[in-house]
Short mmCIF file of C-alpha atoms and ligand atoms in Angstrom, two decimals:
data_model
loop_
_atom_site.label_atom_id
_atom_site.label_comp_id
_atom_site.label_asym_id
_atom_site.label_seq_id
_atom_site.Cartn_x
_atom_site.Cartn_y
_atom_site.Cartn_z
CA MET A 1 -51.59 -23.14 71.95
CA ARG A 2 -52.15 -26.66 70.70
CA GLY A 3 -54.11 -29.22 72.47
CA SER A 4 -56.29 -32.41 71.86
CA HIS A 5 -59.48 -30.39 71.90
CA GLY A 6 -58.31 -28.01 69.17
CA GLY A 7 -60.46 -25.12 70.34
CA GLU A 8 -57.77 -23.00 71.07
CA LEU A 9 -56.19 -22.88 67.62
CA SER A 10 -58.06 -20.33 65.43
CA HIS A 11 -59.22 -20.24 61.92
CA GLN A 12 -59.53 -17.02 59.86
CA PRO A 13 -62.66 -17.07 57.88
CA VAL A 14 -62.28 -16.61 54.03
CA LEU A 15 -64.34 -14.11 52.14
CA LEU A 16 -66.35 -13.30 55.20
CA GLY A 17 -67.95 -9.85 53.98
CA GLU A 18 -68.63 -11.42 50.55
CA VAL A 19 -70.25 -14.29 52.16
CA LEU A 20 -72.58 -12.15 54.37
CA GLU A 21 -73.41 -10.12 51.17
CA ALA A 22 -74.12 -13.16 49.05
CA MET A 23 -76.43 -14.59 51.63
CA ARG A 24 -78.97 -11.58 51.71
CA LEU A 25 -79.85 -12.50 55.48
CA TRP A 26 -83.33 -11.35 56.96
CA ALA A 27 -84.76 -11.74 60.38
CA GLY A 28 -86.24 -15.07 60.78
CA ALA A 29 -84.01 -16.80 58.16
CA VAL A 30 -82.89 -20.33 58.64
CA VAL A 31 -79.31 -20.96 57.61
CA VAL A 32 -77.06 -23.97 57.33
CA ASP A 33 -73.26 -23.83 57.71
CA ALA A 34 -72.27 -27.35 56.48
CA THR A 35 -68.72 -26.62 57.41
CA PHE A 36 -68.53 -25.09 60.92
CA GLY A 37 -64.83 -25.50 61.60
CA ARG A 38 -64.16 -22.81 64.07
CA GLY A 39 -67.33 -20.97 63.41
CA GLY A 40 -65.93 -17.84 61.71
CA HIS A 41 -68.61 -17.69 59.20
CA THR A 42 -71.39 -18.81 61.56
CA ARG A 43 -70.52 -16.17 64.35
CA ALA A 44 -70.69 -13.40 61.71
CA ILE A 45 -73.96 -14.95 60.32
CA LEU A 46 -75.59 -15.11 63.74
CA GLN A 47 -74.49 -11.57 64.58
CA GLN A 48 -76.12 -10.29 61.29
CA LEU A 49 -79.32 -12.38 61.91
CA GLN A 50 -79.63 -10.94 65.54
CA ALA A 51 -78.97 -7.39 64.51
CA LYS A 52 -81.75 -7.60 61.89
CA GLU A 53 -84.04 -9.08 64.51
CA ALA A 54 -83.21 -6.26 66.96
CA ASP A 55 -83.58 -3.46 64.46
CA GLY A 56 -87.10 -4.50 63.63
CA SER A 57 -86.26 -5.38 59.88
CA PRO A 58 -89.29 -6.74 58.20
CA ARG A 59 -89.77 -10.51 58.78
CA GLU A 60 -90.87 -13.17 56.39
CA ARG A 61 -91.28 -15.61 59.30
CA SER A 62 -92.48 -15.16 62.70
CA THR A 63 -90.17 -17.79 64.24
CA PRO A 64 -86.61 -16.71 65.46
CA SER A 65 -83.64 -16.85 62.96
CA ARG A 66 -81.41 -20.05 63.40
CA VAL A 67 -78.29 -21.44 62.25
CA ILE A 68 -77.75 -25.01 61.91
CA ALA A 69 -74.14 -26.07 61.70
CA LEU A 70 -72.58 -29.36 60.64
CA ASP A 71 -68.99 -30.56 60.92
CA ARG A 72 -67.55 -34.15 60.67
CA ASP A 73 -64.84 -33.27 62.99
CA PRO A 74 -65.66 -33.89 66.62
CA GLN A 75 -63.43 -31.13 67.83
CA ALA A 76 -65.17 -28.52 65.78
CA ILE A 77 -68.44 -29.46 67.42
CA ALA A 78 -67.10 -29.50 70.97
CA TYR A 79 -65.86 -26.02 70.31
CA GLY A 80 -69.10 -24.67 68.92
CA ARG A 81 -71.05 -26.16 71.78
CA SER A 82 -68.85 -24.12 74.30
CA TRP A 83 -70.57 -20.97 72.82
CA GLN A 84 -73.72 -22.05 74.41
CA GLU A 85 -75.70 -20.00 71.65
CA PRO A 86 -79.47 -20.81 71.75
CA GLN A 87 -79.84 -19.71 68.01
CA LEU A 88 -77.12 -22.35 66.99
CA GLN A 89 -77.75 -26.08 66.61
CA LEU A 90 -74.60 -28.02 66.05
CA VAL A 91 -74.69 -31.44 64.68
CA HIS A 92 -71.68 -33.92 64.39
CA ALA A 93 -72.43 -35.26 60.87
CA SER A 94 -70.93 -35.35 57.25
CA PHE A 95 -72.67 -33.03 54.99
CA ASP A 96 -73.78 -35.87 52.73
CA GLN A 97 -76.31 -36.41 55.70
CA LEU A 98 -77.74 -33.04 55.16
CA GLU A 99 -81.39 -33.91 54.24
CA GLN A 100 -81.57 -36.43 57.04
CA VAL A 101 -80.15 -33.82 59.59
CA LEU A 102 -82.73 -31.40 58.56
CA GLN A 103 -85.56 -34.02 58.65
CA ALA A 104 -84.43 -34.89 62.34
CA GLN A 105 -84.66 -31.10 63.20
CA GLY A 106 -88.01 -30.78 61.53
CA VAL A 107 -86.63 -28.23 59.14
CA GLY A 108 -88.55 -27.74 55.74
CA GLY A 109 -86.88 -25.24 53.09
CA ILE A 110 -83.80 -23.38 54.26
CA ASP A 111 -82.95 -19.86 53.45
CA ALA A 112 -79.17 -20.22 52.83
CA LEU A 113 -76.56 -22.89 52.69
CA LEU A 114 -72.91 -22.18 53.04
CA MET A 115 -70.00 -24.63 52.41
CA ASP A 116 -66.53 -23.51 53.07
CA LEU A 117 -64.58 -26.71 51.88
CA GLY A 118 -61.43 -28.29 52.81
CA VAL A 119 -59.71 -28.30 56.13
CA SER A 120 -59.54 -25.71 58.94
CA SER A 121 -56.27 -24.16 60.24
CA PRO A 122 -56.72 -26.00 63.48
CA GLN A 123 -56.88 -29.25 61.77
CA LEU A 124 -53.73 -28.36 59.69
CA ASP A 125 -51.80 -27.01 62.63
CA ASP A 126 -52.32 -29.71 65.14
CA PRO A 127 -49.66 -32.25 64.38
CA ALA A 128 -51.68 -34.95 66.20
CA ARG A 129 -54.34 -34.73 63.47
CA GLY A 130 -51.66 -35.86 60.75
CA PHE A 131 -52.63 -33.38 58.00
CA SER A 132 -49.38 -31.49 58.03
CA PHE A 133 -45.96 -32.15 56.37
CA ARG A 134 -44.52 -29.16 58.35
CA HIS A 135 -45.17 -30.77 61.83
CA ASP A 136 -44.50 -34.18 62.50
CA GLY A 137 -47.44 -36.42 63.74
CA PRO A 138 -49.12 -39.76 63.03
CA LEU A 139 -49.96 -40.27 59.42
CA ASP A 140 -53.86 -39.87 59.85
CA MET A 141 -55.57 -36.98 58.12
CA ARG A 142 -59.18 -38.08 58.88
CA MET A 143 -61.40 -35.17 59.64
CA ASP A 144 -63.57 -37.45 61.75
CA PRO A 145 -61.18 -39.87 63.55
CA THR A 146 -63.94 -41.81 64.81
CA GLN A 147 -64.78 -43.06 61.16
CA GLY A 148 -62.99 -45.01 58.51
CA ILE A 149 -59.24 -45.78 58.17
CA SER A 150 -56.14 -43.42 58.48
CA VAL A 151 -53.99 -42.64 55.48
CA ARG A 152 -51.19 -44.82 56.81
CA GLU A 153 -53.55 -47.80 57.05
CA TRP A 154 -54.76 -47.04 53.47
CA LEU A 155 -51.31 -46.85 52.13
CA LEU A 156 -49.97 -50.10 53.73
CA GLY A 157 -52.90 -51.97 52.00
CA ALA A 158 -52.83 -50.00 48.68
CA SER A 159 -51.34 -51.28 45.38
CA GLU A 160 -48.83 -49.16 43.46
CA SER A 161 -51.45 -48.35 40.93
CA GLN A 162 -54.00 -47.29 43.36
CA ILE A 163 -51.60 -44.97 44.99
CA THR A 164 -50.50 -43.48 41.56
CA GLU A 165 -53.99 -42.96 40.57
CA ALA A 166 -54.99 -41.14 43.80
CA LEU A 167 -51.89 -38.85 43.46
CA GLU A 168 -52.54 -38.02 39.68
CA VAL A 169 -56.33 -37.66 40.10
CA TYR A 170 -56.64 -35.69 43.58
CA GLY A 171 -53.21 -34.13 43.51
CA GLU A 172 -52.46 -33.56 39.99
CA GLU A 173 -48.93 -34.66 40.95
CA ARG A 174 -46.64 -35.04 37.97
CA PHE A 175 -44.36 -37.54 39.73
CA ALA A 176 -47.16 -39.84 41.00
CA VAL A 177 -45.76 -43.03 39.49
CA GLN A 178 -42.20 -42.41 41.07
CA ILE A 179 -43.69 -41.38 44.47
CA ALA A 180 -46.09 -44.40 44.55
CA ALA A 181 -43.14 -46.66 43.70
CA ALA A 182 -41.10 -45.03 46.57
CA ILE A 183 -44.11 -45.58 48.97
CA VAL A 184 -44.55 -49.20 47.95
CA ALA A 185 -40.77 -49.76 48.31
CA ARG A 186 -40.70 -48.27 51.81
CA CYS A 187 -43.64 -50.63 52.85
CA ARG A 188 -41.94 -53.68 51.52
CA ASP A 189 -38.68 -52.75 53.22
CA ALA A 190 -39.98 -51.66 56.46
CA GLY A 191 -43.10 -53.87 56.79
CA GLY A 192 -45.42 -52.87 59.72
CA ALA A 193 -43.05 -50.16 60.90
CA ALA A 194 -43.29 -48.08 57.68
CA LEU A 195 -44.84 -44.65 57.37
CA GLN A 196 -45.40 -44.04 60.97
CA SER A 197 -45.43 -40.37 60.75
CA THR A 198 -46.11 -37.31 58.46
CA GLY A 199 -42.54 -36.28 58.53
CA GLU A 200 -41.35 -39.76 57.07
CA LEU A 201 -43.77 -39.55 54.23
CA ALA A 202 -42.89 -35.75 53.75
CA SER A 203 -39.20 -36.52 53.42
CA LEU A 204 -39.68 -39.73 51.22
CA VAL A 205 -41.71 -37.60 48.72
CA ALA A 206 -39.51 -34.62 48.73
CA GLY A 207 -36.56 -36.95 47.99
CA VAL A 208 -38.45 -38.30 44.91
CA VAL A 209 -39.50 -34.97 43.70
CA ARG A 210 -36.25 -33.13 44.30
CA ARG A 211 -34.35 -35.77 42.26
CA ARG A 212 -36.82 -35.41 39.27
CA GLN A 213 -37.76 -31.79 39.30
CA LYS A 214 -35.61 -29.39 37.19
CA ARG A 215 -37.20 -26.20 38.61
CA PRO A 216 -38.98 -26.36 41.96
CA GLU A 217 -42.59 -25.00 42.17
CA MET A 218 -42.26 -21.51 43.79
CA GLY A 219 -43.13 -21.52 47.61
CA LYS A 220 -44.60 -24.87 47.46
CA ASP A 221 -43.22 -27.81 49.65
CA PRO A 222 -42.57 -30.95 47.39
CA ALA A 223 -44.90 -32.84 49.49
CA THR A 224 -47.93 -30.52 49.04
CA ARG A 225 -49.64 -32.32 46.29
CA THR A 226 -49.14 -35.82 47.86
CA PHE A 227 -50.61 -34.72 51.08
CA GLN A 228 -53.64 -32.92 49.49
CA ALA A 229 -54.29 -36.03 47.22
CA LEU A 230 -54.26 -38.40 50.37
CA ARG A 231 -56.23 -36.00 52.39
CA ILE A 232 -59.06 -35.92 49.59
CA LEU A 233 -58.99 -39.63 49.33
CA ILE A 234 -59.25 -40.48 52.71
CA ASN A 235 -62.13 -38.13 53.46
CA GLN A 236 -63.75 -38.89 50.22
CA GLU A 237 -64.09 -35.17 49.79
CA PHE A 238 -65.38 -35.37 46.01
CA ALA A 239 -68.02 -37.81 46.78
CA GLN A 240 -69.20 -35.85 49.73
CA LEU A 241 -69.38 -32.61 47.56
CA GLU A 242 -71.22 -34.45 44.85
CA SER A 243 -73.74 -35.66 47.32
CA ILE A 244 -74.34 -32.36 48.99
CA LEU A 245 -74.71 -30.57 45.65
CA SER A 246 -77.29 -32.99 44.59
CA GLN A 247 -79.36 -32.44 47.88
CA ALA A 248 -78.92 -28.51 47.75
CA PRO A 249 -81.73 -27.76 45.31
CA ARG A 250 -84.22 -29.94 47.50
CA VAL A 251 -83.45 -28.37 50.75
CA LEU A 252 -83.41 -24.70 49.69
CA ALA A 253 -86.71 -22.65 49.94
CA PRO A 254 -87.49 -20.81 46.83
CA GLY A 255 -85.13 -17.65 46.73
CA GLY A 256 -82.77 -19.68 49.11
CA ARG A 257 -79.08 -19.02 48.45
CA LEU A 258 -76.19 -21.39 47.97
CA VAL A 259 -72.81 -20.17 48.77
CA ILE A 260 -69.83 -22.39 48.09
CA ILE A 261 -66.22 -21.72 48.92
CA SER A 262 -63.64 -24.10 47.28
CA PHE A 263 -59.83 -24.24 47.24
CA HIS A 264 -59.05 -26.87 44.65
CA SER A 265 -59.55 -26.48 40.97
CA LEU A 266 -61.38 -29.78 40.61
CA GLU A 267 -63.91 -29.00 43.25
CA ASP A 268 -64.50 -25.58 41.74
CA ARG A 269 -65.20 -27.34 38.47
CA MET A 270 -67.56 -29.74 40.10
CA VAL A 271 -69.42 -26.70 41.53
CA LYS A 272 -69.46 -24.50 38.45
CA GLN A 273 -70.75 -27.42 36.23
CA PHE A 274 -73.48 -28.31 38.75
CA ILE A 275 -74.64 -24.72 38.78
CA ALA A 276 -74.51 -24.50 35.04
CA ARG A 277 -76.44 -27.72 34.71
CA GLU A 278 -79.17 -26.68 37.19
CA SER A 279 -79.40 -23.19 35.76
CA GLY A 280 -79.64 -24.42 32.16
CA ARG A 281 -76.34 -22.83 31.22
CA SER A 282 -74.65 -26.18 30.21
CA GLY A 283 -75.84 -25.81 26.67
CA THR A 284 -77.97 -29.10 26.53
CA GLU A 285 -81.22 -28.02 28.23
CA ASP A 286 -82.06 -25.27 25.50
CA ARG A 287 -81.84 -27.77 22.58
CA ARG A 288 -84.95 -28.02 20.62
CA ASP A 289 -86.09 -30.53 18.00
CA PRO A 290 -85.42 -28.66 14.75
CA VAL A 291 -88.68 -29.91 13.23
CA THR A 292 -91.30 -29.58 15.98
CA GLY A 293 -89.63 -26.99 18.28
CA ALA A 294 -90.29 -29.23 21.28
CA ALA A 295 -87.64 -29.06 24.03
CA LEU A 296 -85.28 -32.13 23.87
CA PHE A 297 -84.42 -31.93 27.42
CA ASP A 298 -87.47 -31.33 29.40
CA ARG A 299 -85.99 -30.78 32.91
CA GLU A 300 -86.85 -28.41 35.64
CA LEU A 301 -84.21 -25.71 36.10
CA ARG A 302 -83.76 -25.35 39.85
CA LEU A 303 -81.17 -22.56 40.19
CA ARG A 304 -80.03 -19.34 38.85
CA ASP A 305 -76.41 -18.65 38.66
CA ALA A 306 -75.62 -15.46 40.86
CA GLY A 307 -71.74 -15.31 40.12
CA ARG A 308 -68.37 -15.87 41.15
CA VAL A 309 -66.33 -13.99 43.83
CA LEU A 310 -62.62 -14.06 44.41
CA PRO A 311 -60.58 -12.64 47.49
CA SER A 312 -59.16 -9.16 47.14
CA ALA A 313 -55.71 -8.52 47.04
CA ALA A 314 -55.80 -6.95 50.48
CA GLU A 315 -57.51 -10.40 51.72
CA ILE A 316 -54.74 -12.53 50.09
CA ALA A 317 -52.01 -10.32 51.54
CA SER A 318 -53.42 -10.64 55.16
CA ASN A 319 -54.54 -14.33 54.81
CA PRO A 320 -52.37 -16.27 52.36
CA ARG A 321 -54.68 -19.29 52.71
CA SER A 322 -57.41 -17.36 50.79
CA ARG A 323 -55.30 -17.12 47.63
CA SER A 324 -56.86 -20.17 45.92
CA ALA A 325 -60.41 -19.55 47.21
CA VAL A 326 -63.29 -19.37 44.77
CA MET A 327 -66.77 -18.55 45.84
CA ARG A 328 -69.71 -19.40 43.75
CA VAL A 329 -73.35 -18.31 44.49
CA ALA A 330 -76.71 -19.64 43.16
CA VAL A 331 -80.23 -18.84 43.92
CA ARG A 332 -83.18 -21.56 44.20
CA VAL A 333 -85.55 -20.25 41.63
CA GLY A 334 -89.07 -19.52 42.26
CA GLY A 335 -88.79 -16.89 45.14
CA ALA A 336 -88.84 -13.20 45.62
CA SER A 337 -85.32 -12.66 47.02
CA GLU A 338 -83.29 -13.45 44.08
CA GLY A 339 -80.65 -11.17 42.49
CA SER A 340 -76.82 -11.15 41.87
CA VAL A 341 -74.09 -11.25 44.55
C1 LIG B 1 -62.33 -24.65 55.79
S1 LIG B 1 -63.09 -25.30 57.24
C2 LIG B 1 -64.30 -24.24 57.67
C3 LIG B 1 -63.95 -23.00 58.42
C4 LIG B 1 -65.25 -22.18 58.88
N1 LIG B 1 -65.89 -21.65 57.83
C5 LIG B 1 -64.65 -21.07 59.87
O1 LIG B 1 -64.82 -19.99 59.50
O2 LIG B 1 -64.18 -21.39 60.77
C6 LIG B 1 -63.71 -26.68 56.77
C7 LIG B 1 -64.51 -27.44 57.81
O3 LIG B 1 -65.36 -28.31 57.23
C8 LIG B 1 -65.37 -29.63 57.79
N2 LIG B 1 -65.68 -30.59 56.87
C9 LIG B 1 -65.11 -30.76 55.46
N3 LIG B 1 -65.66 -31.85 54.76
C10 LIG B 1 -66.82 -32.05 55.57
C11 LIG B 1 -67.98 -32.82 55.33
N4 LIG B 1 -67.95 -33.59 54.31
N5 LIG B 1 -68.92 -32.83 56.26
C12 LIG B 1 -68.89 -32.11 57.26
N6 LIG B 1 -67.82 -31.33 57.64
C13 LIG B 1 -66.95 -31.23 56.75
C14 LIG B 1 -63.94 -29.91 58.23
O4 LIG B 1 -63.89 -30.71 59.15
C15 LIG B 1 -63.60 -28.27 58.69
O5 LIG B 1 -63.85 -28.21 60.11
#
């Protein structure tokens, strides 16, 4: 069932068992789910925290466990509020606001931070949100429709070179130049009436790609890369990720665990390089002056790399959306609860 509240549309959480294992939860832990969505991960985390409290597991804190969940999508937050779960605090915010949100909640160090990046199935499946090239709807794609401008507004005001760059960088689209030219031509010809819907953009892109492509990409709609690129651009997804990564070592308590699931190779590269830098594995931190032996990069190493996890063949078969997922885990150094995934 579809609807403007989106609560009825469900989302199957990816790598659920692996996330729980990576988090090493304990009674009294404070967890942040920075991408609540439809709460698949949050629900399982709450259940595990409550089970540990009920079975009298050893406690490191006397206060009850809690989950603080963020989402920039008002529909996701409205859905979560309907749970009326006292151990869950829901906050409508982008995750680049994490430190401010935690300060406002009076929370010091947190014990686990989860990010399950990208869009949720309810966002993709609701034509009114404008993310989908499969269902026709307004060309919007904002995760938070109360902020910023829609994809249509951006395209109507963008230059050909700006569109080309976005498609190349965020979508790794081979035909970026030709698609950008076709978009600009459509805007010129149709003026203010151009690009009213996702269907119109999808068929414009498909026409360009099919004319150029010798062999179609297996199982991929020709508009996939363009839609992905415009979604990333309009939601500033890479800048958001950069910002929360920089905050993560400051908000995690010693021993706190960082768990990030990404679906895009550029995002995964950002996460991988960040963990390598923070854990001294990027190659620069160990360099020493050959004469004095003094460290050339005197920097505090704040994380320990705890590995990478991919979905099993069984998960990919039952949830095809998981096929491009990569989960990375890191531990804030300085605590007792460290260890690999
Ligand atoms: C893949 S879904 C998460 C699904 C969730 N783990 C579940 O099991 O239902 C990603 C969610 O993160 C939200 N999101 C993406 N980027 C965000 C950001 N920068 N700040 C806050 N929320 C964000 C999206 O609105 C979407 O609801």
